[in-house]
Tab-separated table of C-alpha atoms in Angstrom:
chain	number	residue	atom	x	y	z
A	1	MET	CA	-40.829	-4.906	-0.278
A	2	THR	CA	-44.686	-5.768	1.086
A	3	ASP	CA	-43.679	-9.040	-1.431
A	4	MET	CA	-40.683	-10.119	0.619
A	5	MET	CA	-41.699	-9.615	3.618
A	6	TRP	CA	-43.972	-12.063	3.452
A	7	THR	CA	-42.324	-14.314	1.818
A	8	ASP	CA	-38.529	-14.883	3.764
A	9	TYR	CA	-39.249	-13.036	6.903
A	10	ARG	CA	-43.070	-13.615	7.661
A	11	HIS	CA	-42.008	-15.676	10.884
A	12	LYS	CA	-39.742	-12.715	12.732
A	13	ILE	CA	-42.077	-10.165	11.470
A	14	ALA	CA	-45.425	-11.304	11.957
A	15	GLY	CA	-45.071	-11.335	15.931
A	16	ALA	CA	-45.091	-7.007	15.709
A	17	LEU	CA	-47.633	-7.263	13.399
A	18	GLY	CA	-50.339	-8.802	15.580
A	19	ILE	CA	-51.229	-11.079	12.716
A	20	PRO	CA	-50.323	-15.330	12.627
A	21	ALA	CA	-48.061	-16.374	9.696
A	22	GLU	CA	-49.645	-19.086	7.947
A	23	ASP	CA	-50.783	-18.670	4.310
A	24	GLN	CA	-54.591	-18.503	4.845
A	25	TYR	CA	-52.929	-14.523	6.378
A	26	GLU	CA	-51.376	-13.191	3.492
A	27	THR	CA	-54.023	-10.248	3.688
A	28	GLN	CA	-54.399	-10.201	6.587
A	29	PHE	CA	-50.848	-9.592	7.265
A	30	LYS	CA	-49.828	-7.012	4.401
A	31	GLU	CA	-52.612	-4.942	4.802
A	32	ALA	CA	-51.370	-4.730	8.468
A	33	PHE	CA	-47.824	-4.873	7.160
A	34	ARG	CA	-48.905	-1.711	4.812
A	35	THR	CA	-50.942	-0.080	7.322
A	36	ALA	CA	-47.914	-0.233	9.788
A	37	VAL	CA	-45.058	0.763	7.744
A	38	ARG	CA	-47.032	4.381	6.840
A	39	SER	CA	-47.980	5.566	10.496
A	40	ALA	CA	-44.257	4.847	11.548
A	41	LYS	CA	-45.511	2.477	13.958
A	42	SER	CA	-41.531	2.064	15.642
A	43	GLU	CA	-41.665	-1.721	16.977
A	44	VAL	CA	-42.687	-2.693	13.160
A	45	LEU	CA	-40.046	-0.419	11.457
A	46	GLU	CA	-37.955	-1.526	13.941
A	47	VAL	CA	-38.018	-5.295	13.408
A	48	VAL	CA	-37.838	-4.464	9.324
A	49	LYS	CA	-34.506	-2.335	9.798
A	50	SER	CA	-32.997	-5.867	11.734
A	51	GLN	CA	-34.262	-7.702	8.818
A	52	PHE	CA	-32.547	-5.942	6.026
A	53	ASP	CA	-29.486	-4.837	8.145
A	54	SER	CA	-28.167	-8.629	7.710
A	55	TYR	CA	-30.314	-9.021	4.322
A	56	LEU	CA	-27.067	-9.658	1.562
A	57	THR	CA	-25.222	-10.499	4.506
A	58	GLU	CA	-27.933	-13.624	4.578
A	59	ASP	CA	-28.723	-14.255	1.691
A	60	LEU	CA	-26.962	-12.646	-1.212
A	61	SER	CA	-22.911	-13.593	-1.879
A	62	VAL	CA	-20.569	-12.093	-4.757
A	63	GLU	CA	-18.408	-13.504	-7.267
A	64	PRO	CA	-14.965	-12.728	-6.601
A	65	ILE	CA	-13.400	-9.852	-8.133
A	66	ASP	CA	-10.829	-10.564	-11.180
A	67	TYR	CA	-8.215	-8.578	-12.608
A	68	ASN	CA	-5.383	-9.613	-14.588
A	69	ILE	CA	-3.198	-5.767	-13.726
A	70	GLY	CA	-0.579	-6.191	-16.505
A	71	ARG	CA	2.578	-5.128	-17.527
A	72	VAL	CA	3.536	-2.233	-15.002
A	73	ASP	CA	5.486	0.525	-16.401
A	74	ILE	CA	8.254	0.913	-15.348
A	75	SER	CA	11.867	0.494	-16.876
A	76	ASP	CA	13.527	-2.456	-14.899
A	77	ASP	CA	16.885	0.399	-14.723
A	78	VAL	CA	14.278	1.090	-12.063
A	79	ILE	CA	13.356	-2.110	-9.927
A	80	ASP	CA	16.281	-3.264	-10.050
A	81	MET	CA	18.023	-0.040	-7.733
A	82	ILE	CA	15.019	-0.461	-5.429
A	83	ALA	CA	14.798	-3.645	-5.667
A	84	ASP	CA	18.288	-4.646	-5.003
A	85	ASN	CA	18.134	-2.384	-2.228
A	86	LEU	CA	15.549	-4.650	0.147
A	87	ASP	CA	16.347	-6.380	3.016
A	88	PRO	CA	15.631	-9.854	2.256
A	89	GLU	CA	13.001	-11.746	3.477
A	90	GLY	CA	12.957	-13.335	6.555
A	91	SER	CA	16.088	-11.537	7.570
A	92	GLY	CA	13.984	-9.913	10.676
A	93	SER	CA	15.008	-6.159	10.007
A	94	SER	CA	12.527	-3.439	8.226
A	95	ARG	CA	15.298	-0.756	7.446
A	96	ASN	CA	15.422	-1.306	3.453
A	97	SER	CA	11.364	-2.091	2.927
A	98	LEU	CA	8.890	-1.800	0.601
A	99	TYR	CA	4.815	-1.598	1.432
A	100	LEU	CA	1.596	-1.822	-0.329
A	101	ALA	CA	-1.226	1.810	0.418
A	102	GLY	CA	-3.715	3.100	-0.818
A	103	GLU	CA	-6.953	3.616	-0.229
A	104	ILE	CA	-10.756	2.429	-1.213
A	105	VAL	CA	-13.292	4.542	-2.242
A	106	SER	CA	-16.729	2.897	-2.111
A	107	ARG	CA	-20.440	4.225	-3.143
A	108	LEU	CA	-22.031	1.105	-2.295
A	109	PRO	CA	-24.819	1.502	0.735
A	110	VAL	CA	-23.112	-1.965	2.480
A	111	SER	CA	-20.032	-1.862	4.392
A	112	LEU	CA	-17.355	-4.932	2.578
A	113	TYR	CA	-15.055	-7.773	4.037
A	114	LEU	CA	-12.372	-7.683	0.931
A	115	GLU	CA	-9.371	-10.013	1.104
A	116	PRO	CA	-6.725	-9.307	-2.080
A	117	GLU	CA	-4.232	-11.535	-3.521
A	118	PHE	CA	-2.050	-11.257	-6.055
A	119	LYS	CA	-1.030	-14.027	-7.902
A	120	THR	CA	0.768	-14.722	-10.825
A	121	ALA	CA	0.024	-18.061	-12.933
A	122	ALA	CA	3.029	-19.741	-10.871
A	123	ALA	CA	1.389	-18.807	-7.147
A	124	PRO	CA	0.280	-15.871	-5.326
A	125	PHE	CA	2.465	-13.513	-3.735
A	126	LEU	CA	0.763	-11.462	-1.448
A	127	LYS	CA	-2.872	-11.589	0.226
A	128	PHE	CA	-4.262	-9.262	3.250
A	129	ASP	CA	-7.212	-7.880	4.425
A	130	VAL	CA	-9.619	-5.219	4.773
A	131	THR	CA	-12.726	-3.993	5.384
A	132	VAL	CA	-14.460	-1.087	3.449
A	133	ASP	CA	-17.129	0.305	5.898
A	134	ALA	CA	-20.189	2.088	3.862
A	135	THR	CA	-19.839	4.692	6.259
A	136	LYS	CA	-16.379	6.124	5.982
A	137	GLU	CA	-15.823	8.345	2.717
A	138	ILE	CA	-12.432	6.506	1.833
A	139	ASN	CA	-11.405	3.469	4.360
A	140	GLU	CA	-6.886	3.325	3.939
A	141	ILE	CA	-5.196	-0.040	2.898
A	142	GLU	CA	-2.191	0.988	5.888
A	143	GLU	CA	1.112	-0.569	5.752
A	144	SER	CA	1.917	-3.941	7.654
A	145	GLU	CA	4.062	-6.668	7.128
A	146	ASP	CA	0.388	-8.342	4.899
A	147	THR	CA	1.168	-5.429	2.570
A	148	ARG	CA	4.857	-5.992	2.853
A	149	LEU	CA	7.153	-6.511	-0.983
A	150	TYR	CA	10.411	-8.392	-1.206
A	151	ALA	CA	12.718	-8.016	-4.099
A	152	GLU	CA	10.796	-11.369	-6.289
A	153	SER	CA	7.824	-10.915	-4.998
A	154	LEU	CA	8.025	-6.936	-6.748
A	155	ARG	CA	8.966	-8.452	-9.818
A	156	GLN	CA	5.689	-10.374	-9.726
A	157	LEU	CA	3.827	-7.432	-9.294
A	158	VAL	CA	5.536	-5.521	-12.505
A	159	ASP	CA	5.684	-8.308	-14.430
A	160	ASN	CA	1.901	-9.405	-15.562
A	161	ALA	CA	0.776	-10.333	-12.385
A	162	ALA	CA	-3.262	-10.551	-11.528
A	163	ILE	CA	-5.242	-10.537	-8.758
A	164	ASN	CA	-8.278	-12.027	-7.034
A	165	ILE	CA	-10.259	-10.086	-5.129
A	166	PRO	CA	-12.750	-12.038	-2.576
A	167	VAL	CA	-15.754	-10.244	-1.472
A	168	THR	CA	-18.395	-10.874	1.871
A	169	LEU	CA	-21.500	-8.442	3.100
A	170	GLU	CA	-21.443	-7.350	5.689
A	171	LYS	CA	-23.650	-4.761	6.424
A	172	TYR	CA	-26.776	-2.942	4.269
A	173	TYR	CA	-27.703	0.258	5.021
A	174	PRO	CA	-30.831	-0.261	3.410
A	175	GLY	CA	-31.395	4.455	4.271
A	176	ARG	CA	-27.952	5.094	1.934
A	177	GLY	CA	-28.601	5.192	-2.012
A	178	PHE	CA	-26.714	3.605	-4.638
A	179	GLU	CA	-24.521	6.454	-6.354
A	180	THR	CA	-24.742	5.279	-10.396
A	181	ASP	CA	-22.876	8.216	-12.152
A	182	LYS	CA	-20.107	7.369	-10.746
A	183	PRO	CA	-17.968	3.800	-10.045
A	184	GLN	CA	-19.212	2.132	-7.013
A	185	ILE	CA	-15.864	1.250	-5.103
A	186	GLU	CA	-12.412	3.058	-6.140
A	187	ILE	CA	-8.713	1.446	-5.374
A	188	LYS	CA	-6.472	3.522	-5.610
A	189	LEU	CA	-2.779	1.422	-5.424
A	190	HIS	CA	0.921	3.373	-4.423
A	191	LEU	CA	4.018	1.663	-3.185
A	192	ILE	CA	5.666	3.153	0.418
A	193	LYS	CA	9.498	2.576	0.647
A	194	HIS	CA	11.980	3.246	3.565
A	195	GLY	CA	15.566	2.973	3.548
A	196	GLY	CA	17.795	4.288	0.247
A	197	LEU	CA	17.598	2.990	-3.397
A	198	LYS	CA	20.746	1.559	-5.033
A	199	LEU	CA	22.236	3.567	-7.782
A	200	ASP	CA	24.898	2.289	-10.127
A	201	ILE	CA	27.327	5.191	-10.803
């Protein structure tokens, strides 16, 4: 940590240490930094904390998550029963509607901004955004117009769709650790249906 503070942040913390940031003061800087941290010198620790809060968001990026959902094991009869009774897109009605919802459990010490996009080989058909707060045990994906499914998008969802999730790191919490014995992030999705179903008897 001392080496990283010298390499990446010495110009921001040198004033709090009272040591110049020029190369010839590297040894004195590192000794002063170690002494300040061990003695819990509040001014230095506050500067360090402010730098580490933004460390991940400024210096690191994460590749988007790509996952092939594949064919969902629901019979065509059930899909037809739901899809055929949904209000059409553009109707302005939400009486017979369907939404994607769920929750995200994150054990990462960093808050995230996710933009899931569901797509087929032809084109995307559903996109929304959600913030994953590292201070919350569960982050809800709530039903909204952005997560609404229509007949065609429902059929696309269950028929070999894929999901792409761009990830933006928002805030790192250095006091939190990684739970290596559990998945770092879990996304659980379900459907919420409003209105009736079409039954052919």
